[in-house]
Coordinates of C-alpha atoms in Angstrom, one line a residue:
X1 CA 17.6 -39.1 -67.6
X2 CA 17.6 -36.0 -66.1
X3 CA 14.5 -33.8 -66.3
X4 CA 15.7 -29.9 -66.8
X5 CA 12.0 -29.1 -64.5
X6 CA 13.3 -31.3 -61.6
X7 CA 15.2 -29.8 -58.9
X8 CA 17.8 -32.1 -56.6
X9 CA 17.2 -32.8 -53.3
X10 CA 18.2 -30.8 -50.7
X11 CA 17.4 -30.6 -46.4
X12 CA 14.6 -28.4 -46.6
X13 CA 16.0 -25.1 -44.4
X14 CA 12.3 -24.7 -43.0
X15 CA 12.7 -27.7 -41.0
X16 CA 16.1 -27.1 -39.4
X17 CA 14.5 -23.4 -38.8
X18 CA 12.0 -25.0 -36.5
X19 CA 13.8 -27.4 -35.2
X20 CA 16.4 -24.1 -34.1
X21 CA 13.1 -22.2 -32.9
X22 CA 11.6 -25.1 -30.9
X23 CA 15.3 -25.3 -29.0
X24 CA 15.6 -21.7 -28.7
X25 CA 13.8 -20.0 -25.5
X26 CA 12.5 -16.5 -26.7
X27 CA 13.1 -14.0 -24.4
X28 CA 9.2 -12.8 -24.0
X29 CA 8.6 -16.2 -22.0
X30 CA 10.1 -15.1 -19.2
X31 CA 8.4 -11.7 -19.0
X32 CA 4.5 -13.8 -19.0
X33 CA 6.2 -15.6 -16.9
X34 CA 3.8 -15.8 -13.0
X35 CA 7.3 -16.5 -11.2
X36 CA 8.9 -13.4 -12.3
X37 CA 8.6 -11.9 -9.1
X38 CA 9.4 -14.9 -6.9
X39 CA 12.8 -14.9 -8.8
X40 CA 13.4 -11.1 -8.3
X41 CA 12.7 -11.4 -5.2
X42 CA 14.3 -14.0 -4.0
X43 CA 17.9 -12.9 -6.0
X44 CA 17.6 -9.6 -4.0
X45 CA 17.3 -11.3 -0.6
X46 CA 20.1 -13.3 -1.7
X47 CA 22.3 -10.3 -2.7
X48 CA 20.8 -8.2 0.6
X49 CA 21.8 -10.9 2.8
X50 CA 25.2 -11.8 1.5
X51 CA 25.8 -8.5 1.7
X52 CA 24.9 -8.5 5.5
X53 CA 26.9 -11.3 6.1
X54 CA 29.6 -9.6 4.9
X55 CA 29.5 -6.5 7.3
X56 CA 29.6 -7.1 10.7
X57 CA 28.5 -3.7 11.7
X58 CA 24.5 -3.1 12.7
X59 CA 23.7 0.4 12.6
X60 CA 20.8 1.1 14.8
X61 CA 17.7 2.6 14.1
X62 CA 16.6 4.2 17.0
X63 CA 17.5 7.8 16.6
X64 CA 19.4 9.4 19.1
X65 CA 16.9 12.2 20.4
X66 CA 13.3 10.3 20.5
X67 CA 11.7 13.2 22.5
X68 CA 12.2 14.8 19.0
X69 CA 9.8 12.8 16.9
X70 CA 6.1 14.3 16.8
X71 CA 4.0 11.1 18.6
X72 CA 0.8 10.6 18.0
X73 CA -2.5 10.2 20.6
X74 CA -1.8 7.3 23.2
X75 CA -4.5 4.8 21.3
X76 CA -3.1 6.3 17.5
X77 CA 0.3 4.9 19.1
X78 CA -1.2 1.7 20.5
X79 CA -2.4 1.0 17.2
X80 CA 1.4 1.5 15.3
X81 CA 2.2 -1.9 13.4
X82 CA 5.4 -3.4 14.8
X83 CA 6.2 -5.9 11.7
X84 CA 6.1 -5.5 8.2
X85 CA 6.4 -7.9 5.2
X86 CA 9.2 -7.4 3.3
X87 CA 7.2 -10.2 0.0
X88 CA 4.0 -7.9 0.6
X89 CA 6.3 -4.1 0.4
X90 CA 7.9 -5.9 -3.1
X91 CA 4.7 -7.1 -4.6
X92 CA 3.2 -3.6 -4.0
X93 CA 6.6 -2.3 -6.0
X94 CA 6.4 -4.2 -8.3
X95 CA 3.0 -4.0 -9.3
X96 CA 3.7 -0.1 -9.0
X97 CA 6.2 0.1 -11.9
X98 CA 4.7 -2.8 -13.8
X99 CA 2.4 -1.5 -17.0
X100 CA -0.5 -2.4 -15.3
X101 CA -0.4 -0.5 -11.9
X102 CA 0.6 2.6 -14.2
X103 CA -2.4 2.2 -16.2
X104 CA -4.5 2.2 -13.2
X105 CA -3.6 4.8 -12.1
X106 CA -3.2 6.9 -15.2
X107 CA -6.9 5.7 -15.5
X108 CA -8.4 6.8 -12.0
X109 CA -6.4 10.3 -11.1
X110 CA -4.8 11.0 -15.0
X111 CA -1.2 11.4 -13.7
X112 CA 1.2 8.8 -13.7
X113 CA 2.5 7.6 -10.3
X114 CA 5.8 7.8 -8.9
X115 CA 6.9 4.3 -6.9
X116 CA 9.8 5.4 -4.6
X117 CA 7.5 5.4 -1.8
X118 CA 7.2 1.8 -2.4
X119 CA 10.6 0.9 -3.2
X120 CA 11.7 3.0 -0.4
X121 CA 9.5 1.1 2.0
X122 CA 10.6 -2.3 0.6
X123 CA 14.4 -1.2 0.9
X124 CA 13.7 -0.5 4.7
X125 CA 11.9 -3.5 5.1
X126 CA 15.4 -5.5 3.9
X127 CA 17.6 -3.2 6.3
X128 CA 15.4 -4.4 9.0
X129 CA 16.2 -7.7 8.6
X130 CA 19.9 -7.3 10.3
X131 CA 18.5 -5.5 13.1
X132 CA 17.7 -7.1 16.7
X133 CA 13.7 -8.0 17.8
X134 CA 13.8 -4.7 19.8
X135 CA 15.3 -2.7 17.6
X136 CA 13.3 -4.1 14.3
X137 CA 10.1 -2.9 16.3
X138 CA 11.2 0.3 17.4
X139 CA 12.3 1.0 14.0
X140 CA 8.8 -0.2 11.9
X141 CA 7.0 1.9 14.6
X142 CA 8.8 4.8 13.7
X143 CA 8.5 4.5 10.2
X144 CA 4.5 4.0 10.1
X145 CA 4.9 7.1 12.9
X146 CA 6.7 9.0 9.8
X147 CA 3.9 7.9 7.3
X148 CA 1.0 9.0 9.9
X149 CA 2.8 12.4 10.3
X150 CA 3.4 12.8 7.0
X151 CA -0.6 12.4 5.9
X152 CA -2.2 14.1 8.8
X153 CA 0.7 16.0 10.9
X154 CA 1.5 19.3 7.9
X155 CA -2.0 20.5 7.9
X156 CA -2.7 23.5 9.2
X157 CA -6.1 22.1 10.9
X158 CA -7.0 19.2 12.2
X159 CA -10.2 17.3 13.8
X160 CA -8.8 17.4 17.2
X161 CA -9.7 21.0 17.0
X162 CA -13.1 20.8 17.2
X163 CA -13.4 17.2 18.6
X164 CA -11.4 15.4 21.7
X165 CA -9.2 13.0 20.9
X166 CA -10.1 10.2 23.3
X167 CA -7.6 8.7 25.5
X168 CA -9.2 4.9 26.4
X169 CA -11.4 2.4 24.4
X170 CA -14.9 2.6 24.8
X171 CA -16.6 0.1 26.5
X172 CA -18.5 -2.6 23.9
X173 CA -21.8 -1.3 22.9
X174 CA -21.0 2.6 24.0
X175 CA -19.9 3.9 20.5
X176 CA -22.1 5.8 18.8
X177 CA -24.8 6.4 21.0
X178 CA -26.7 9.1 21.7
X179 CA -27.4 11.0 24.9
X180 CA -30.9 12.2 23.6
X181 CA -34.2 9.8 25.0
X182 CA -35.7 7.1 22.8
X183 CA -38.2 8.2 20.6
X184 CA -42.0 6.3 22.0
X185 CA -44.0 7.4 19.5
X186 CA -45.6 5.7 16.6
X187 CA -44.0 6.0 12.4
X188 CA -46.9 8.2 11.4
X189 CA -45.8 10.7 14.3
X190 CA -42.5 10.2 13.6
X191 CA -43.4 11.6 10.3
X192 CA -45.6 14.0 11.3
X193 CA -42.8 15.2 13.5
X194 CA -39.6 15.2 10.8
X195 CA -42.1 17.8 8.4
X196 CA -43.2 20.0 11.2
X197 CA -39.5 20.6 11.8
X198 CA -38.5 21.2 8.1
X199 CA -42.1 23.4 7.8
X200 CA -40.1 25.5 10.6
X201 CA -36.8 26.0 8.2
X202 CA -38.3 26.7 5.2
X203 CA -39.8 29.3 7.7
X204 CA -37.0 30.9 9.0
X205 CA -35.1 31.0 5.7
X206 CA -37.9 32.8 3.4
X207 CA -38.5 35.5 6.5
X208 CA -36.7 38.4 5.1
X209 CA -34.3 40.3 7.7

């Protein structure tokens, strides 16, 4: 006998819904994914180097007139990098257009960044991997030449105005020292000393003209 309150049974669609969600990969895993980047990156060195493969012809990136370029002070140029990392140029891109590098720096300065400097120093990094030892050198020395120039080269004053750019290291020990003698004297005249010289401003700057 058939009650008319009982109802027949049937799969329950709930379970074959979790079953199809438990087999389905949602999309938003890979984005929390930590290996993201290490994927990115390592499908663009694939597609840059395939594509290198394919050409056979190396452009140089030494320019043509090097008496052109604006060089820097002889220890400034002493001090230009000569390799760059191609992993660190993409992790500071990617960080650049991810939500959190545009938060902090929407937070510190209120504007919101723009990353083709980065991405433009990441590309270059990626070209110079086709090029020769000598010519990879010469060409990350110019660029970081380029950046120096760029920051400190378009003012209209500079440092070396009023002090001498120096030529040679210091010896170890002869930075920052002074040509005045060694003071002898005990704290108390030291003391003694520091408000007898500020007595003598406050002097000079109440004495009307």
């Amino acid at each position: 006998m058939t009650r008319p309150w009982a109802t027949p049974t049937s799969p329950s669609p709930s379970a074959s819904s979790e079953d199809a969600l438990k087999n389905t990969k949602t999309p938003s895993s890979d984005q929390n994914n930590p290996d993201a980047a290490d994927t990115a990156l390592i499908s663009i060195i694939a597609e840059v180097s395939r594509d290198s493969s394919n050409s056979q012809c190396y452009e140089s990136p030494v320019p043509s007139n090097p008496e052109s370029l604006q060089r820097l002070g002889p220890i400034a140029e002493h001090l230009l990098p000569t390799t760059m990392s191609c992993r660190d140029a993409f992790d500071s891109a990617f960080y650049c257009t991810s939500l959190g590098g545009a938060f902090t720096h929407l937070y510190r300065y209120g504007t919101v960044r723009s990353c083709n400097e980065h991405w433009n120093k990441f590309w270059f990094c990626m070209r110079t991997r086709t090029y020769g030892d000598t010519a990879k050198q010469a060409a990350i020395k110019e660029y970081y030449r380029t950046v120096e120039n760029s920051k400190y080269g378009k003012r209209g004053t500079s440092s070396e105005d009023i002090w001498r750019s120096r030529d040679e290291l210091l010896d170890p020990g002869m930075a920052f020292r002074g040509d005045g003698q060694e003071w002898t004297g005990s704290d108390e005249e030291w003391r003694m000393a520091v408000l007898d010289v500020r007595k003598k401003i406050r002097e000079v700057g109440s004495t009307p003209e």
